Amino acid sequence: MVTVAARPFDFKLDPARVALIVIDMQRDFLEPGGFGESLGNDVARLQAIVPATARLIEGFRAAGRPVIHTRECHRPDLSDCPPAKLARGAPGSRIGDEGPMGRILVAGEPGAEIVPELFPAEDELVIDKPGKGAFYATDLSAHLEALGVAQLVFAGVTTEVCVQTTMREANDRGFECLIAEDATESYFAEFKRAAIEMIVAQGAIVGWAAPVAAIVAGLTAVEGEQASDSRSVAEPAVVSPAPIGFGAGF
Ligand code: TIU
């Protein structure tokens, strides 16, 4: 185990059992004319985390650890989009409507694709998900089980919606979860801050938070080393039992 300085206390990183999940870094959320903007958001804020997210992805690739990408999108016939979700957004620019990047949030359309700077490598898993959480109605659980993963590092957008939902799903499934705080963003600065506070509160009730640099240093550190400058937190890390409950659909 490698010690990564994190909040609310050090994270004990297992470089042999960790994977990265990059949530929904899609044109539809980061560029004008997509789903994010159709919900009334200014998408400019989200572009800022692309370089830090790229550094995190590169760190995992260099360490030979899995990088998993997700895309929030729907089938072209929208059969996997509940009417309650379809009804959101401004009329004329809802899910499935034509926009400047093709049909909004529809699989295979340019807007649903991951931004070029963070494009998945050929051998990397890409999970298309109809919900906010990446476990709901996907085969992510089975993939993680096959990979022997016990810890998940999270990046992507938006912090309080798809990232937090997926972290909560993962935490309930027994994974130790760490959010890369400078590789995630929200359309609302205060929501990002509050979401991370909720995650780390109550002794890491959902998980831990650390900067990209500390996580990448941890991936390459020798076992037993401190991966970065300690934030002088003496409390020992809690090591959870092996992940449990990997059932299809859970
Ligand atoms: N609206 C918003 O903040 N987020 C989403 O709809 N999806 C994701 O977070 N990916």
PDB file of C-alpha atoms and ligand atoms in Angstrom:
ATOM      1  CA  MET A   1       0.000   0.000   0.000  1.00  0.00           C
ATOM      2  CA  VAL A   2       1.125   3.531  -0.819  1.00  0.00           C
ATOM      3  CA  THR A   3       0.048   6.476   1.295  1.00  0.00           C
ATOM      4  CA  VAL A   4      -1.597   9.315  -0.634  1.00  0.00           C
ATOM      5  CA  ALA A   5      -2.230  12.535   1.275  1.00  0.00           C
ATOM      6  CA  ALA A   6      -5.977  12.975   0.984  1.00  0.00           C
ATOM      7  CA  ARG A   7      -9.047  14.285   2.733  1.00  0.00           C
ATOM      8  CA  PRO A   8     -10.403  13.482   5.254  1.00  0.00           C
ATOM      9  CA  PHE A   9      -7.275  11.412   5.980  1.00  0.00           C
ATOM     10  CA  ASP A  10      -4.562   9.542   4.086  1.00  0.00           C
ATOM     11  CA  PHE A  11      -5.727   7.139   1.375  1.00  0.00           C
ATOM     12  CA  LYS A  12      -3.973   3.772   1.299  1.00  0.00           C
ATOM     13  CA  LEU A  13      -3.567   3.236  -2.436  1.00  0.00           C
ATOM     14  CA  ASP A  14      -3.068  -0.276  -3.742  1.00  0.00           C
ATOM     15  CA  PRO A  15      -1.311   0.279  -7.089  1.00  0.00           C
ATOM     16  CA  ALA A  16      -2.089  -3.310  -8.109  1.00  0.00           C
ATOM     17  CA  ARG A  17      -5.865  -3.076  -7.576  1.00  0.00           C
ATOM     18  CA  VAL A  18      -6.816   0.454  -8.563  1.00  0.00           C
ATOM     19  CA  ALA A  19      -8.591   1.686 -11.707  1.00  0.00           C
ATOM     20  CA  LEU A  20      -9.526   5.128 -13.016  1.00  0.00           C
ATOM     21  CA  ILE A  21     -13.063   6.034 -14.064  1.00  0.00           C
ATOM     22  CA  VAL A  22     -13.379   9.176 -16.175  1.00  0.00           C
ATOM     23  CA  ILE A  23     -16.993  10.256 -16.152  1.00  0.00           C
ATOM     24  CA  ASP A  24     -18.727  11.805 -19.175  1.00  0.00           C
ATOM     25  CA  MET A  25     -15.992  14.087 -20.538  1.00  0.00           C
ATOM     26  CA  GLN A  26     -18.139  14.455 -23.638  1.00  0.00           C
ATOM     27  CA  ARG A  27     -18.615  17.276 -26.099  1.00  0.00           C
ATOM     28  CA  ASP A  28     -22.290  17.369 -25.061  1.00  0.00           C
ATOM     29  CA  PHE A  29     -21.250  18.587 -21.603  1.00  0.00           C
ATOM     30  CA  LEU A  30     -18.124  20.598 -22.414  1.00  0.00           C
ATOM     31  CA  GLU A  31     -19.012  22.382 -25.655  1.00  0.00           C
ATOM     32  CA  PRO A  32     -21.730  24.870 -26.647  1.00  0.00           C
ATOM     33  CA  GLY A  33     -24.809  23.415 -28.313  1.00  0.00           C
ATOM     34  CA  GLY A  34     -24.956  20.184 -26.321  1.00  0.00           C
ATOM     35  CA  PHE A  35     -26.993  18.757 -23.465  1.00  0.00           C
ATOM     36  CA  GLY A  36     -25.262  20.788 -20.742  1.00  0.00           C
ATOM     37  CA  GLU A  37     -26.081  24.047 -22.437  1.00  0.00           C
ATOM     38  CA  SER A  38     -29.650  22.878 -23.208  1.00  0.00           C
ATOM     39  CA  LEU A  39     -30.194  22.649 -19.461  1.00  0.00           C
ATOM     40  CA  GLY A  40     -29.306  26.315 -19.115  1.00  0.00           C
ATOM     41  CA  ASN A  41     -25.656  25.943 -18.101  1.00  0.00           C
ATOM     42  CA  ASP A  42     -22.558  27.897 -19.089  1.00  0.00           C
ATOM     43  CA  VAL A  43     -20.273  25.105 -20.311  1.00  0.00           C
ATOM     44  CA  ALA A  44     -17.026  27.105 -20.223  1.00  0.00           C
ATOM     45  CA  ARG A  45     -16.108  26.107 -16.650  1.00  0.00           C
ATOM     46  CA  LEU A  46     -15.794  22.435 -17.535  1.00  0.00           C
ATOM     47  CA  GLN A  47     -13.100  22.928 -20.187  1.00  0.00           C
ATOM     48  CA  ALA A  48     -10.641  24.017 -17.511  1.00  0.00           C
ATOM     49  CA  ILE A  49     -10.149  20.533 -16.060  1.00  0.00           C
ATOM     50  CA  VAL A  50      -9.142  18.898 -19.351  1.00  0.00           C
ATOM     51  CA  PRO A  51      -5.353  19.280 -18.786  1.00  0.00           C
ATOM     52  CA  ALA A  52      -5.447  17.875 -15.225  1.00  0.00           C
ATOM     53  CA  THR A  53      -7.677  15.016 -16.364  1.00  0.00           C
ATOM     54  CA  ALA A  54      -5.236  14.262 -19.185  1.00  0.00           C
ATOM     55  CA  ARG A  55      -2.373  14.105 -16.653  1.00  0.00           C
ATOM     56  CA  LEU A  56      -4.352  11.687 -14.492  1.00  0.00           C
ATOM     57  CA  ILE A  57      -5.180   9.443 -17.455  1.00  0.00           C
ATOM     58  CA  GLU A  58      -1.533   9.492 -18.520  1.00  0.00           C
ATOM     59  CA  GLY A  59      -0.481   8.491 -14.989  1.00  0.00           C
ATOM     60  CA  PHE A  60      -2.739   5.455 -15.038  1.00  0.00           C
ATOM     61  CA  ARG A  61      -1.625   4.473 -18.529  1.00  0.00           C
ATOM     62  CA  ALA A  62       2.031   4.795 -17.541  1.00  0.00           C
ATOM     63  CA  ALA A  63       1.396   2.627 -14.466  1.00  0.00           C
ATOM     64  CA  GLY A  64      -0.357   0.007 -16.594  1.00  0.00           C
ATOM     65  CA  ARG A  65      -3.607   0.380 -14.644  1.00  0.00           C
ATOM     66  CA  PRO A  66      -7.080   0.353 -16.235  1.00  0.00           C
ATOM     67  CA  VAL A  67      -8.634   3.560 -17.516  1.00  0.00           C
ATOM     68  CA  ILE A  68     -12.398   3.329 -17.946  1.00  0.00           C
ATOM     69  CA  HIS A  69     -14.389   6.051 -19.699  1.00  0.00           C
ATOM     70  CA  THR A  70     -18.124   6.620 -19.449  1.00  0.00           C
ATOM     71  CA  ARG A  71     -20.521   8.446 -21.754  1.00  0.00           C
ATOM     72  CA  GLU A  72     -24.011   9.498 -20.777  1.00  0.00           C
ATOM     73  CA  CYS A  73     -26.049   8.833 -23.897  1.00  0.00           C
ATOM     74  CA  HIS A  74     -29.121   7.066 -25.219  1.00  0.00           C
ATOM     75  CA  ARG A  75     -30.060   4.697 -27.995  1.00  0.00           C
ATOM     76  CA  PRO A  76     -31.178   6.437 -31.195  1.00  0.00           C
ATOM     77  CA  ASP A  77     -34.778   5.267 -30.602  1.00  0.00           C
ATOM     78  CA  LEU A  78     -34.560   6.701 -27.034  1.00  0.00           C
ATOM     79  CA  SER A  79     -36.037   3.466 -25.653  1.00  0.00           C
ATOM     80  CA  ASP A  80     -33.606   3.697 -22.727  1.00  0.00           C
ATOM     81  CA  CYS A  81     -34.568   7.272 -21.842  1.00  0.00           C
ATOM     82  CA  PRO A  82     -37.372   7.551 -19.305  1.00  0.00           C
ATOM     83  CA  PRO A  83     -40.073  10.105 -20.227  1.00  0.00           C
ATOM     84  CA  ALA A  84     -39.285  12.023 -17.043  1.00  0.00           C
ATOM     85  CA  LYS A  85     -35.694  12.533 -18.244  1.00  0.00           C
ATOM     86  CA  LEU A  86     -36.725  13.280 -21.818  1.00  0.00           C
ATOM     87  CA  ALA A  87     -38.932  16.120 -20.639  1.00  0.00           C
ATOM     88  CA  ARG A  88     -35.961  18.103 -19.218  1.00  0.00           C
ATOM     89  CA  GLY A  89     -34.218  20.832 -21.152  1.00  0.00           C
ATOM     90  CA  ALA A  90     -35.558  23.631 -23.264  1.00  0.00           C
ATOM     91  CA  PRO A  91     -38.150  22.594 -25.873  1.00  0.00           C
ATOM     92  CA  GLY A  92     -36.376  22.133 -29.202  1.00  0.00           C
ATOM     93  CA  SER A  93     -33.081  21.178 -27.573  1.00  0.00           C
ATOM     94  CA  ARG A  94     -33.978  18.126 -25.545  1.00  0.00           C
ATOM     95  CA  ILE A  95     -32.400  14.677 -25.627  1.00  0.00           C
ATOM     96  CA  GLY A  96     -32.760  13.315 -29.164  1.00  0.00           C
ATOM     97  CA  ASP A  97     -33.311  16.720 -30.776  1.00  0.00           C
ATOM     98  CA  GLU A  98     -30.988  17.934 -33.529  1.00  0.00           C
ATOM     99  CA  GLY A  99     -28.247  20.283 -32.369  1.00  0.00           C
ATOM    100  CA  PRO A 100     -24.989  21.634 -33.774  1.00  0.00           C
ATOM    101  CA  MET A 101     -23.209  18.413 -32.713  1.00  0.00           C
ATOM    102  CA  GLY A 102     -25.920  16.057 -33.962  1.00  0.00           C
ATOM    103  CA  ARG A 103     -28.775  14.625 -31.920  1.00  0.00           C
ATOM    104  CA  ILE A 104     -28.353  15.642 -28.284  1.00  0.00           C
ATOM    105  CA  LEU A 105     -27.051  12.903 -25.951  1.00  0.00           C
ATOM    106  CA  VAL A 106     -27.594  10.143 -28.519  1.00  0.00           C
ATOM    107  CA  ALA A 107     -24.995   7.390 -28.926  1.00  0.00           C
ATOM    108  CA  GLY A 108     -22.946   7.653 -32.099  1.00  0.00           C
ATOM    109  CA  GLU A 109     -23.554  11.397 -32.571  1.00  0.00           C
ATOM    110  CA  PRO A 110     -20.562  13.790 -32.476  1.00  0.00           C
ATOM    111  CA  GLY A 111     -21.805  15.445 -29.279  1.00  0.00           C
ATOM    112  CA  ALA A 112     -21.879  12.173 -27.362  1.00  0.00           C
ATOM    113  CA  GLU A 113     -18.189  11.579 -28.105  1.00  0.00           C
ATOM    114  CA  ILE A 114     -15.429  12.177 -25.596  1.00  0.00           C
ATOM    115  CA  VAL A 115     -13.447  15.381 -26.171  1.00  0.00           C
ATOM    116  CA  PRO A 116     -10.420  14.788 -28.434  1.00  0.00           C
ATOM    117  CA  GLU A 117      -7.826  15.647 -25.756  1.00  0.00           C
ATOM    118  CA  LEU A 118      -9.070  12.769 -23.565  1.00  0.00           C
ATOM    119  CA  PHE A 119      -9.978  10.287 -26.265  1.00  0.00           C
ATOM    120  CA  PRO A 120      -9.885   6.672 -25.059  1.00  0.00           C
ATOM    121  CA  ALA A 121      -6.996   4.477 -26.136  1.00  0.00           C
ATOM    122  CA  GLU A 122      -7.984   1.540 -28.326  1.00  0.00           C
ATOM    123  CA  ASP A 123      -7.818  -1.004 -25.496  1.00  0.00           C
ATOM    124  CA  GLU A 124      -9.683   1.121 -22.933  1.00  0.00           C
ATOM    125  CA  LEU A 125     -13.191   0.307 -21.813  1.00  0.00           C
ATOM    126  CA  VAL A 126     -15.942   2.797 -22.709  1.00  0.00           C
ATOM    127  CA  ILE A 127     -19.234   2.406 -20.862  1.00  0.00           C
ATOM    128  CA  ASP A 128     -22.330   4.004 -22.385  1.00  0.00           C
ATOM    129  CA  LYS A 129     -24.813   4.715 -19.629  1.00  0.00           C
ATOM    130  CA  PRO A 130     -28.412   5.933 -19.759  1.00  0.00           C
ATOM    131  CA  GLY A 131     -28.401   7.188 -16.175  1.00  0.00           C
ATOM    132  CA  LYS A 132     -26.336   9.496 -14.031  1.00  0.00           C
ATOM    133  CA  GLY A 133     -24.690   6.582 -12.224  1.00  0.00           C
ATOM    134  CA  ALA A 134     -22.338   4.354 -14.247  1.00  0.00           C
ATOM    135  CA  PHE A 135     -23.480   1.121 -12.566  1.00  0.00           C
ATOM    136  CA  TYR A 136     -27.185   1.532 -13.390  1.00  0.00           C
ATOM    137  CA  ALA A 137     -28.172  -0.491 -16.498  1.00  0.00           C
ATOM    138  CA  THR A 138     -24.544  -1.166 -17.528  1.00  0.00           C
ATOM    139  CA  ASP A 139     -22.075  -4.043 -17.230  1.00  0.00           C
ATOM    140  CA  LEU A 140     -19.510  -1.986 -15.296  1.00  0.00           C
ATOM    141  CA  SER A 141     -19.685  -4.268 -12.222  1.00  0.00           C
ATOM    142  CA  ALA A 142     -18.804  -7.338 -14.253  1.00  0.00           C
ATOM    143  CA  HIS A 143     -15.859  -5.571 -15.902  1.00  0.00           C
ATOM    144  CA  LEU A 144     -14.449  -4.403 -12.570  1.00  0.00           C
ATOM    145  CA  GLU A 145     -14.799  -7.867 -11.113  1.00  0.00           C
ATOM    146  CA  ALA A 146     -12.973  -9.369 -14.087  1.00  0.00           C
ATOM    147  CA  LEU A 147     -10.191  -6.806 -13.656  1.00  0.00           C
ATOM    148  CA  GLY A 148      -9.823  -7.596  -9.939  1.00  0.00           C
ATOM    149  CA  VAL A 149     -10.259  -3.952  -9.021  1.00  0.00           C
ATOM    150  CA  ALA A 150     -10.854  -2.941  -5.378  1.00  0.00           C
ATOM    151  CA  GLN A 151     -10.222   0.813  -5.526  1.00  0.00           C
ATOM    152  CA  LEU A 152     -11.579   3.444  -7.899  1.00  0.00           C
ATOM    153  CA  VAL A 153     -10.248   6.897  -8.657  1.00  0.00           C
ATOM    154  CA  PHE A 154     -12.834   9.269 -10.125  1.00  0.00           C
ATOM    155  CA  ALA A 155     -12.544  12.195 -12.512  1.00  0.00           C
ATOM    156  CA  GLY A 156     -14.958  13.932 -14.847  1.00  0.00           C
ATOM    157  CA  VAL A 157     -18.194  15.869 -14.891  1.00  0.00           C
ATOM    158  CA  THR A 158     -20.240  16.965 -13.225  1.00  0.00           C
ATOM    159  CA  THR A 159     -19.032  16.565  -9.668  1.00  0.00           C
ATOM    160  CA  GLU A 160     -22.402  16.627  -7.950  1.00  0.00           C
ATOM    161  CA  VAL A 161     -24.377  14.768 -10.624  1.00  0.00           C
ATOM    162  CA  CYS A 162     -22.766  11.865 -12.508  1.00  0.00           C
ATOM    163  CA  VAL A 163     -19.495  11.718 -10.554  1.00  0.00           C
ATOM    164  CA  GLN A 164     -21.074  11.780  -7.123  1.00  0.00           C
ATOM    165  CA  THR A 165     -23.862   9.371  -8.136  1.00  0.00           C
ATOM    166  CA  THR A 166     -21.333   6.877  -9.479  1.00  0.00           C
ATOM    167  CA  MET A 167     -19.096   7.239  -6.421  1.00  0.00           C
ATOM    168  CA  ARG A 168     -22.051   6.494  -4.171  1.00  0.00           C
ATOM    169  CA  GLU A 169     -22.953   3.460  -6.264  1.00  0.00           C
ATOM    170  CA  ALA A 170     -19.344   2.250  -6.089  1.00  0.00           C
ATOM    171  CA  ASN A 171     -19.045   2.888  -2.361  1.00  0.00           C
ATOM    172  CA  ASP A 172     -22.154   0.789  -1.716  1.00  0.00           C
ATOM    173  CA  ARG A 173     -20.594  -2.014  -3.753  1.00  0.00           C
ATOM    174  CA  GLY A 174     -17.520  -2.127  -1.516  1.00  0.00           C
ATOM    175  CA  PHE A 175     -14.994  -0.148  -3.552  1.00  0.00           C
ATOM    176  CA  GLU A 176     -12.706   2.348  -1.888  1.00  0.00           C
ATOM    177  CA  CYS A 177     -13.312   5.572  -3.799  1.00  0.00           C
ATOM    178  CA  LEU A 178     -11.028   8.560  -4.299  1.00  0.00           C
ATOM    179  CA  ILE A 179     -12.047  11.683  -6.227  1.00  0.00           C
ATOM    180  CA  ALA A 180      -9.372  13.666  -8.069  1.00  0.00           C
ATOM    181  CA  GLU A 181     -10.453  17.108  -6.946  1.00  0.00           C
ATOM    182  CA  ASP A 182      -8.768  19.115  -9.716  1.00  0.00           C
ATOM    183  CA  ALA A 183      -9.960  16.712 -12.431  1.00  0.00           C
ATOM    184  CA  THR A 184     -13.654  17.154 -11.724  1.00  0.00           C
ATOM    185  CA  GLU A 185     -15.906  20.167 -12.198  1.00  0.00           C
ATOM    186  CA  SER A 186     -19.451  21.416 -11.966  1.00  0.00           C
ATOM    187  CA  TYR A 187     -21.358  24.146 -13.768  1.00  0.00           C
ATOM    188  CA  PHE A 188     -21.721  25.602 -10.253  1.00  0.00           C
ATOM    189  CA  ALA A 189     -18.553  26.249  -8.219  1.00  0.00           C
ATOM    190  CA  GLU A 190     -20.422  25.955  -4.928  1.00  0.00           C
ATOM    191  CA  PHE A 191     -21.909  22.579  -5.927  1.00  0.00           C
ATOM    192  CA  LYS A 192     -18.453  21.146  -6.650  1.00  0.00           C
ATOM    193  CA  ARG A 193     -17.173  22.304  -3.295  1.00  0.00           C
ATOM    194  CA  ALA A 194     -20.246  21.026  -1.455  1.00  0.00           C
ATOM    195  CA  ALA A 195     -20.253  17.664  -3.258  1.00  0.00           C
ATOM    196  CA  ILE A 196     -16.643  16.982  -2.284  1.00  0.00           C
ATOM    197  CA  GLU A 197     -17.382  18.023   1.286  1.00  0.00           C
ATOM    198  CA  MET A 198     -20.313  15.576   1.356  1.00  0.00           C
ATOM    199  CA  ILE A 199     -18.113  12.787   0.030  1.00  0.00           C
ATOM    200  CA  VAL A 200     -15.314  13.191   2.595  1.00  0.00           C
ATOM    201  CA  ALA A 201     -17.508  14.115   5.579  1.00  0.00           C
ATOM    202  CA  GLN A 202     -18.227  11.748   8.451  1.00  0.00           C
ATOM    203  CA  GLY A 203     -14.878   9.960   8.115  1.00  0.00           C
ATOM    204  CA  ALA A 204     -15.028   9.440   4.323  1.00  0.00           C
ATOM    205  CA  ILE A 205     -18.682   8.392   4.256  1.00  0.00           C
ATOM    206  CA  VAL A 206     -18.505   8.088   0.455  1.00  0.00           C
ATOM    207  CA  GLY A 207     -14.764   8.345  -0.155  1.00  0.00           C
ATOM    208  CA  TRP A 208     -11.598  10.413  -0.177  1.00  0.00           C
ATOM    209  CA  ALA A 209     -10.409  13.452  -2.164  1.00  0.00           C
ATOM    210  CA  ALA A 210      -6.867  14.242  -3.351  1.00  0.00           C
ATOM    211  CA  PRO A 211      -5.177  16.287  -6.083  1.00  0.00           C
ATOM    212  CA  VAL A 212      -4.093  14.675  -9.358  1.00  0.00           C
ATOM    213  CA  ALA A 213      -0.397  15.177  -8.572  1.00  0.00           C
ATOM    214  CA  ALA A 214      -0.649  13.187  -5.330  1.00  0.00           C
ATOM    215  CA  ILE A 215      -2.564  10.365  -7.000  1.00  0.00           C
ATOM    216  CA  VAL A 216      -0.142  10.077  -9.908  1.00  0.00           C
ATOM    217  CA  ALA A 217       2.795  10.121  -7.481  1.00  0.00           C
ATOM    218  CA  GLY A 218       1.099   7.316  -5.565  1.00  0.00           C
ATOM    219  CA  LEU A 219       0.810   5.162  -8.672  1.00  0.00           C
ATOM    220  CA  THR A 220       4.553   5.175  -9.155  1.00  0.00           C
ATOM    221  CA  ALA A 221       5.695   5.188  -5.522  1.00  0.00           C
ATOM    222  CA  VAL A 222       7.395   2.197  -4.016  1.00  0.00           C
ATOM    223  CA  GLU A 223       5.215   0.226  -1.614  1.00  0.00           C
ATOM    224  CA  GLY A 224       5.241   1.660   1.901  1.00  0.00           C
ATOM    225  CA  GLU A 225       6.243   5.127   0.710  1.00  0.00           C
ATOM    226  CA  GLN A 226       4.428   8.370   1.322  1.00  0.00           C
ATOM    227  CA  ALA A 227       3.354   9.476  -2.167  1.00  0.00           C
ATOM    228  CA  SER A 228       3.408  13.192  -1.482  1.00  0.00           C
ATOM    229  CA  ASP A 229       3.827  15.696   1.281  1.00  0.00           C
ATOM    230  CA  SER A 230       1.621  14.634   4.144  1.00  0.00           C
ATOM    231  CA  ARG A 231      -1.024  17.091   5.237  1.00  0.00           C
ATOM    232  CA  SER A 232      -0.031  16.120   8.758  1.00  0.00           C
ATOM    233  CA  VAL A 233      -3.020  13.909   9.354  1.00  0.00           C
ATOM    234  CA  ALA A 234      -2.043  11.244  11.833  1.00  0.00           C
ATOM    235  CA  GLU A 235      -5.270   9.271  11.726  1.00  0.00           C
ATOM    236  CA  PRO A 236      -4.719   5.816  10.222  1.00  0.00           C
ATOM    237  CA  ALA A 237      -6.445   4.917   6.980  1.00  0.00           C
ATOM    238  CA  VAL A 238      -9.296   2.489   7.257  1.00  0.00           C
ATOM    239  CA  VAL A 239      -8.727  -0.555   5.119  1.00  0.00           C
ATOM    240  CA  SER A 240     -12.032  -2.010   4.008  1.00  0.00           C
ATOM    241  CA  PRO A 241     -12.662  -5.680   3.411  1.00  0.00           C
ATOM    242  CA  ALA A 242     -12.575  -6.983  -0.134  1.00  0.00           C
ATOM    243  CA  PRO A 243     -15.368  -5.646  -2.330  1.00  0.00           C
ATOM    244  CA  ILE A 244     -18.616  -7.516  -2.000  1.00  0.00           C
ATOM    245  CA  GLY A 245     -21.867  -7.805  -3.827  1.00  0.00           C
ATOM    246  CA  PHE A 246     -20.761  -8.049  -7.424  1.00  0.00           C
ATOM    247  CA  GLY A 247     -23.995  -9.303  -8.889  1.00  0.00           C
ATOM    248  CA  ALA A 248     -25.234  -8.581 -12.367  1.00  0.00           C
ATOM    249  CA  GLY A 249     -27.354  -5.470 -12.280  1.00  0.00           C
ATOM    250  CA  PHE A 250     -26.240  -4.390  -8.833  1.00  0.00           C
TER     251      PHE A 250
HETATM  252  N1  TIU B   1     -26.495  18.362 -15.653  1.00  0.00           N
HETATM  253  C1  TIU B   1     -25.412  17.927 -15.036  1.00  0.00           C
HETATM  254  O1  TIU B   1     -24.825  18.593 -14.199  1.00  0.00           O
HETATM  255  N2  TIU B   1     -24.905  16.703 -15.344  1.00  0.00           N
HETATM  256  C2  TIU B   1     -25.480  15.764 -16.158  1.00  0.00           C
HETATM  257  O2  TIU B   1     -26.588  15.883 -16.637  1.00  0.00           O
HETATM  258  N3  TIU B   1     -24.710  14.658 -16.419  1.00  0.00           N
HETATM  259  C3  TIU B   1     -23.455  14.429 -15.883  1.00  0.00           C
HETATM  260  O3  TIU B   1     -23.112  14.927 -14.819  1.00  0.00           O
HETATM  261  N4  TIU B   1     -22.616  13.703 -16.609  1.00  0.00           N
END
